[in-house]
Tab-separated table of C-alpha atoms in Angstrom:
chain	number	residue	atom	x	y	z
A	234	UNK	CA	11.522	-9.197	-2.904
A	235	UNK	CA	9.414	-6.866	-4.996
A	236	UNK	CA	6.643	-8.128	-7.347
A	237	UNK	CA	5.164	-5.540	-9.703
A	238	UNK	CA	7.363	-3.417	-11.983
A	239	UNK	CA	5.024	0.046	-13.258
A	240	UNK	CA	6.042	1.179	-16.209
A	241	UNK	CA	7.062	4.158	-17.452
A	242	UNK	CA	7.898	5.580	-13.802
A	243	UNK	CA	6.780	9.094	-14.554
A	244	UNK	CA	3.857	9.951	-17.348
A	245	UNK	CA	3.273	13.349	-18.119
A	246	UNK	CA	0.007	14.210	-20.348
A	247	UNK	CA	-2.249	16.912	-21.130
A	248	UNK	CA	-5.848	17.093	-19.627
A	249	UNK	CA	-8.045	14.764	-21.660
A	250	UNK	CA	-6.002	12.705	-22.847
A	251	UNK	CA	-5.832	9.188	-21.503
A	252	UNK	CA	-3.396	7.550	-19.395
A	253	UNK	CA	-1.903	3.681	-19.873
A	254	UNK	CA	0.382	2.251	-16.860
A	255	UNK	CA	1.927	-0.704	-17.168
A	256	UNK	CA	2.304	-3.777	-14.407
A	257	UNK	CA	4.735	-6.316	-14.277
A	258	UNK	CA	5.018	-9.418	-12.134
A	259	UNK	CA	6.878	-12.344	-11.114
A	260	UNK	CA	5.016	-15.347	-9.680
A	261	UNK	CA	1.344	-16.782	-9.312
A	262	UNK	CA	-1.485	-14.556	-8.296
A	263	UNK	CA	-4.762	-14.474	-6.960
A	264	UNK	CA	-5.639	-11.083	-7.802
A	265	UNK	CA	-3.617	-7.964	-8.606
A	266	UNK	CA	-4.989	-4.303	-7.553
A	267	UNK	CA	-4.125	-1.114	-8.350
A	268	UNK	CA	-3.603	1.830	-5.886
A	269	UNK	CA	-3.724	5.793	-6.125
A	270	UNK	CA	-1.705	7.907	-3.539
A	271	UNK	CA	-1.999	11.718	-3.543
A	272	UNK	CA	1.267	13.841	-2.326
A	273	UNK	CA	1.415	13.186	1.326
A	274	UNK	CA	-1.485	11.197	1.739
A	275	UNK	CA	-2.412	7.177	2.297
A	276	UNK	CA	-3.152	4.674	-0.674
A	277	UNK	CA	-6.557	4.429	-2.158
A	278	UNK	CA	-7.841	1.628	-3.477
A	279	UNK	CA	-8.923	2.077	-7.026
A	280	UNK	CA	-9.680	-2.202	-8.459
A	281	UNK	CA	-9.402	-5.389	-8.140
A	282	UNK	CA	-8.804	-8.159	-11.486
A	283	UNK	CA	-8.968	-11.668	-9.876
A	284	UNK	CA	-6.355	-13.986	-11.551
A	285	UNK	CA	-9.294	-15.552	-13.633
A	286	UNK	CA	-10.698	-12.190	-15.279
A	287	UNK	CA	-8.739	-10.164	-17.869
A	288	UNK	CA	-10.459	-7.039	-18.035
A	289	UNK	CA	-12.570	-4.823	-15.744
A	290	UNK	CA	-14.035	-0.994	-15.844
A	291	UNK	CA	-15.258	1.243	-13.287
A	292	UNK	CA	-16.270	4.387	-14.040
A	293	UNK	CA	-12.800	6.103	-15.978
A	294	UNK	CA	-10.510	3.292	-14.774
A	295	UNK	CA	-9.604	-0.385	-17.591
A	296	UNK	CA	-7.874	-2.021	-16.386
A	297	UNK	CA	-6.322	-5.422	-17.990
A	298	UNK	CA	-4.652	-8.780	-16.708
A	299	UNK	CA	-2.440	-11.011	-18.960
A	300	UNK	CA	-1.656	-13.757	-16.584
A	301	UNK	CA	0.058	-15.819	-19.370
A	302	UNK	CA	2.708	-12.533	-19.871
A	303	UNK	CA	2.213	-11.757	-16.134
A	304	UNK	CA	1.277	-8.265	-16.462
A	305	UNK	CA	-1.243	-6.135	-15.944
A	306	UNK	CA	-2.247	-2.189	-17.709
A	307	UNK	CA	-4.325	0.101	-15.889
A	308	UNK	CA	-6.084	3.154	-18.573
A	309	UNK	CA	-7.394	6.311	-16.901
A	310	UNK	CA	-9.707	7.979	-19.737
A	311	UNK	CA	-10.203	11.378	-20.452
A	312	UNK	CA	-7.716	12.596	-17.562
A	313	UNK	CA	-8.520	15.324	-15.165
A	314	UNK	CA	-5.921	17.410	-13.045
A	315	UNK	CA	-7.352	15.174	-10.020
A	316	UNK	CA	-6.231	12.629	-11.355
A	317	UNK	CA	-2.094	13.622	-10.731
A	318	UNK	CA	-1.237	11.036	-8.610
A	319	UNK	CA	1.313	7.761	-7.948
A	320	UNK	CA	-0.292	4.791	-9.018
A	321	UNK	CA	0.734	1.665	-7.613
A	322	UNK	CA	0.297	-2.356	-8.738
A	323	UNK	CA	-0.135	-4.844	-5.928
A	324	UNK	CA	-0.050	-8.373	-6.467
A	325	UNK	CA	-1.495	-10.816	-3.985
A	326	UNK	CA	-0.173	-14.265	-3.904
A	327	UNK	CA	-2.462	-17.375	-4.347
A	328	UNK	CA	-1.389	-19.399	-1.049
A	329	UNK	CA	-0.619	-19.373	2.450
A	330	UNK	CA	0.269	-16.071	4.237
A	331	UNK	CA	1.234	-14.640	1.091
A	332	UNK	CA	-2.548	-14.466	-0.157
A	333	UNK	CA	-3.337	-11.853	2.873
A	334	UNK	CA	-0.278	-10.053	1.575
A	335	UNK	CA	0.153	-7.409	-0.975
A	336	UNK	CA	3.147	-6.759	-2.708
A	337	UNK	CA	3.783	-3.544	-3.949
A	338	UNK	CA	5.417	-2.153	-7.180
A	339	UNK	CA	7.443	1.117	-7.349
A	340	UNK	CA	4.646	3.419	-9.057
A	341	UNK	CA	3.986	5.352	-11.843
A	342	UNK	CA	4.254	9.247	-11.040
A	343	UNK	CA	1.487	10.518	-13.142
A	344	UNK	CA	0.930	14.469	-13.889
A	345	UNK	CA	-1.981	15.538	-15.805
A	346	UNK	CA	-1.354	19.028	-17.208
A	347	UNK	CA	-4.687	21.819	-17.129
B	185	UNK	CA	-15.853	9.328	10.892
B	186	UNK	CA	-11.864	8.420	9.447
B	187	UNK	CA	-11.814	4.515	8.488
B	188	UNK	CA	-8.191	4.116	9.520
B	189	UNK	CA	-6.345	7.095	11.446
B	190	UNK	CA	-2.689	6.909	12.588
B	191	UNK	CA	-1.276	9.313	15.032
B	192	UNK	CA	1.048	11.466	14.931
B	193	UNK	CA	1.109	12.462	11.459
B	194	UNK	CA	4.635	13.894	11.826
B	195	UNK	CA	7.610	12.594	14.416
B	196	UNK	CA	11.313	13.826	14.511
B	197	UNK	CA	13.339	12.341	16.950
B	198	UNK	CA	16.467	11.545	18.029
B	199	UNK	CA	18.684	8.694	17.266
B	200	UNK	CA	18.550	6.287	20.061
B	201	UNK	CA	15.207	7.085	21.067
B	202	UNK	CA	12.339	4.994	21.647
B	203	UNK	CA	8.879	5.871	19.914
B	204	UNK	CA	5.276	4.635	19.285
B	205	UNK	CA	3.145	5.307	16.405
B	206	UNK	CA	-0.615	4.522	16.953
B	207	UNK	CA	-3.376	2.762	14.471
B	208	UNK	CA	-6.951	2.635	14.949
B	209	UNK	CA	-9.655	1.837	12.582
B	210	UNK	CA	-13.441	1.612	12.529
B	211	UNK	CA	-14.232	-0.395	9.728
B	212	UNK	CA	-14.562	-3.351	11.902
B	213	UNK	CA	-12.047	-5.343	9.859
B	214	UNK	CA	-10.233	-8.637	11.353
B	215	UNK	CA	-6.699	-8.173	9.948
B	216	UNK	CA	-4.450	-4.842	10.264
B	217	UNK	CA	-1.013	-3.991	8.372
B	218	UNK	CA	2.038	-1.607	8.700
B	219	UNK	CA	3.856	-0.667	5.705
B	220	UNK	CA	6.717	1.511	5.414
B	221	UNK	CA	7.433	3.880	2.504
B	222	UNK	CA	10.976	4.146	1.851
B	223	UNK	CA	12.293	7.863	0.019
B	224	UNK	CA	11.954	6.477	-3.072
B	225	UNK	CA	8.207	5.655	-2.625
B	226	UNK	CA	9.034	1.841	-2.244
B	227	UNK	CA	6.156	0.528	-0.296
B	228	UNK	CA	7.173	-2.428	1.842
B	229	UNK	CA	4.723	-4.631	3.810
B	230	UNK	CA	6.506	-5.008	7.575
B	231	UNK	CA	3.579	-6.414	9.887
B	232	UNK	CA	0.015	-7.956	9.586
B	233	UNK	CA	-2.085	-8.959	12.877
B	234	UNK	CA	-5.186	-10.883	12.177
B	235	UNK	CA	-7.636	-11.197	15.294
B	236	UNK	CA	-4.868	-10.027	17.612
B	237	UNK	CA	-2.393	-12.681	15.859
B	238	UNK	CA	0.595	-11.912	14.057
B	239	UNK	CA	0.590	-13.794	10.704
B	240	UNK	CA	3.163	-11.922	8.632
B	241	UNK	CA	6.298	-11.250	9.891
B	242	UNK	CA	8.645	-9.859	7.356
B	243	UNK	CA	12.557	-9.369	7.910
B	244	UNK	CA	12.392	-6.151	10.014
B	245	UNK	CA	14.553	-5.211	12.373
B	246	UNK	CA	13.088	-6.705	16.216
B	247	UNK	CA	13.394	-3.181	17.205
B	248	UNK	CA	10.499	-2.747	15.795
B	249	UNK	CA	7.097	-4.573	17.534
B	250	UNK	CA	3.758	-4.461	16.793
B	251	UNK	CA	1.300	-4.148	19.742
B	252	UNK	CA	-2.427	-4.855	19.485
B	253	UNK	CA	-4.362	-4.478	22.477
B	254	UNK	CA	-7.639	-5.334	20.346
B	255	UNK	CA	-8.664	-5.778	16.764
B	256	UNK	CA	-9.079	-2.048	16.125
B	257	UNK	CA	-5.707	-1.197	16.800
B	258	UNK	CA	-2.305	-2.061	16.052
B	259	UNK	CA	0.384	0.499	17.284
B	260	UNK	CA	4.080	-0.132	16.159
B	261	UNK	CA	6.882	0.564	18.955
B	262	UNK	CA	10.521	1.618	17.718
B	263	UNK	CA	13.219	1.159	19.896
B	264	UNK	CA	16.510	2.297	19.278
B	265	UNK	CA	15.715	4.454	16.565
B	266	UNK	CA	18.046	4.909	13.733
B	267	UNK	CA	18.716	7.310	10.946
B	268	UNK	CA	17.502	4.157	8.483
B	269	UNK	CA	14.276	4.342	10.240
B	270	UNK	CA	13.023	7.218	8.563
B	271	UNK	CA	10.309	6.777	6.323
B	272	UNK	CA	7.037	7.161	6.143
B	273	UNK	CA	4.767	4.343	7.769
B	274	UNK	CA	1.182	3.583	6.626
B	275	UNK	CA	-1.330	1.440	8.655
B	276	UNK	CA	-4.091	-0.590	7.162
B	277	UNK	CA	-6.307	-2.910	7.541
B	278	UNK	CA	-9.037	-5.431	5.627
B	279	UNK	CA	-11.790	-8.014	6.326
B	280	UNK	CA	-9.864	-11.022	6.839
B	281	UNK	CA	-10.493	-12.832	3.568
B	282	UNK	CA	-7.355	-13.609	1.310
B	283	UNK	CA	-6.662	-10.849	-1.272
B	284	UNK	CA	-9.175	-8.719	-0.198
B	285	UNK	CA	-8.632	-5.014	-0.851
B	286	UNK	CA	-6.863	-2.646	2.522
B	287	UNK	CA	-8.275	0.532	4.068
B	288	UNK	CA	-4.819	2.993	4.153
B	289	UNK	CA	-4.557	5.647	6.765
B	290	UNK	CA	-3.015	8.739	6.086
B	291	UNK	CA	0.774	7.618	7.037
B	292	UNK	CA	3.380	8.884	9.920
B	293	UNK	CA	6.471	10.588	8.570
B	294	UNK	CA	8.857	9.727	10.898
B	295	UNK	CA	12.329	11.468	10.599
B	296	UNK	CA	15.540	10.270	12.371
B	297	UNK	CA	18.162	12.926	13.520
């Protein structure tokens, strides 16, 4: 069954402005990662929060873990057009086959305005 | 130089029909993946192979198989192709360490007639 809820499903801002999207989650992790995907293209791996950190930057990208609410917030700063994307949650689990596995969320459609 | 390509990008076929999508990647990674990525963006994990070994095997269909002939390539054969099938289908693949992040390729979109 599906592990990460994003939250809201669709964000629409202006150009430097920043972004927040929300992650959601239902059982034990050993690290949660968030995704970009272009229109029409693969997934791109943006960062990785083990299940024992609760915040990590690179470059424009925070991104926050709150195991104890299970949920996770991923901040784009000072948006750029390039940045309209989906951006996705994955949660991997913290045993057996499901730690090689990553569950997906539903995305947040974000659109970044010129 | 593409870390993980997946050919053919596009595939419309019939219903009934039997197809093949292919996966190669050069990242020298141990474990590979097929997702599919339903209309409503709902990315599903269907397959992983690590080291030619199938070690996830979610509730899919058997008409669908994954075939690796080494560790650089999974394909994924269809049979029996229905209109349900369609979707687009992403390979992957990561070093085989638990959690580790996955190399996407570009996707199939495969439409059923």
């Amino acid at each position: 069954s599906q592990q990460g809820e994003e939250d809201p499903q669709a964000l629409s801002i202006q150009e430097g402005e920043n972004a927040t999207m929300n992650c959601s989650y239902k059982t034990s992790i050993n690290n949660l990662q968030w995704y970009r995907q272009n229109s029409g293209r693969g997934l791109v791996h943006l960062i990785l929060i083990r299940s024992n950190e609760r915040e990590k930057h690179s470059g424009r990208l925070r991104v926050t873990l709150d195991t104890s609410k299970k949920s996770s917030s991923l901040l784009i700063t000072a948006s750029r057009a390039a940045d309209t994307a989906s951006y996705f949650c994955a949660t991997v689990g913290d045993s057996g086959a499901g730690s090689y596995q990553l569950t997906f969320g539903k995305g947040t459609k974000l659109s970044v305005i010129p | 130089d593409t870390a993980v390509s997946q050919t053919p990008k596009y595939l419309v076929t019939q219903m009934g029909n039997d197809k093949s999508i292919k996966c190669e990647q050069n990242l020298g990674h141990d474990t590979m993946y097929w997702y599919k990525q339903d209309s409503k963006k709902f990315l599903k994990i269907m397959f992983s192979y690590n080291n030619k070994e199938l070690i996830i095997n979610e509730t899919v269909p058997n008409r669908f198989s994954p075939k690796s002939p080494d560790k650089a390539h999974l394909n994924l054969h269809i049979n029996s192709l229905e209109l349900g099938d369609s979707a687009v289908y992403f390979c992957a693949s990561s070093r085989a360490v638990p959690g580790n992040e996955q190399f996407f390729g570009p996707g199939t979109r495969l439409t059923v007639l």
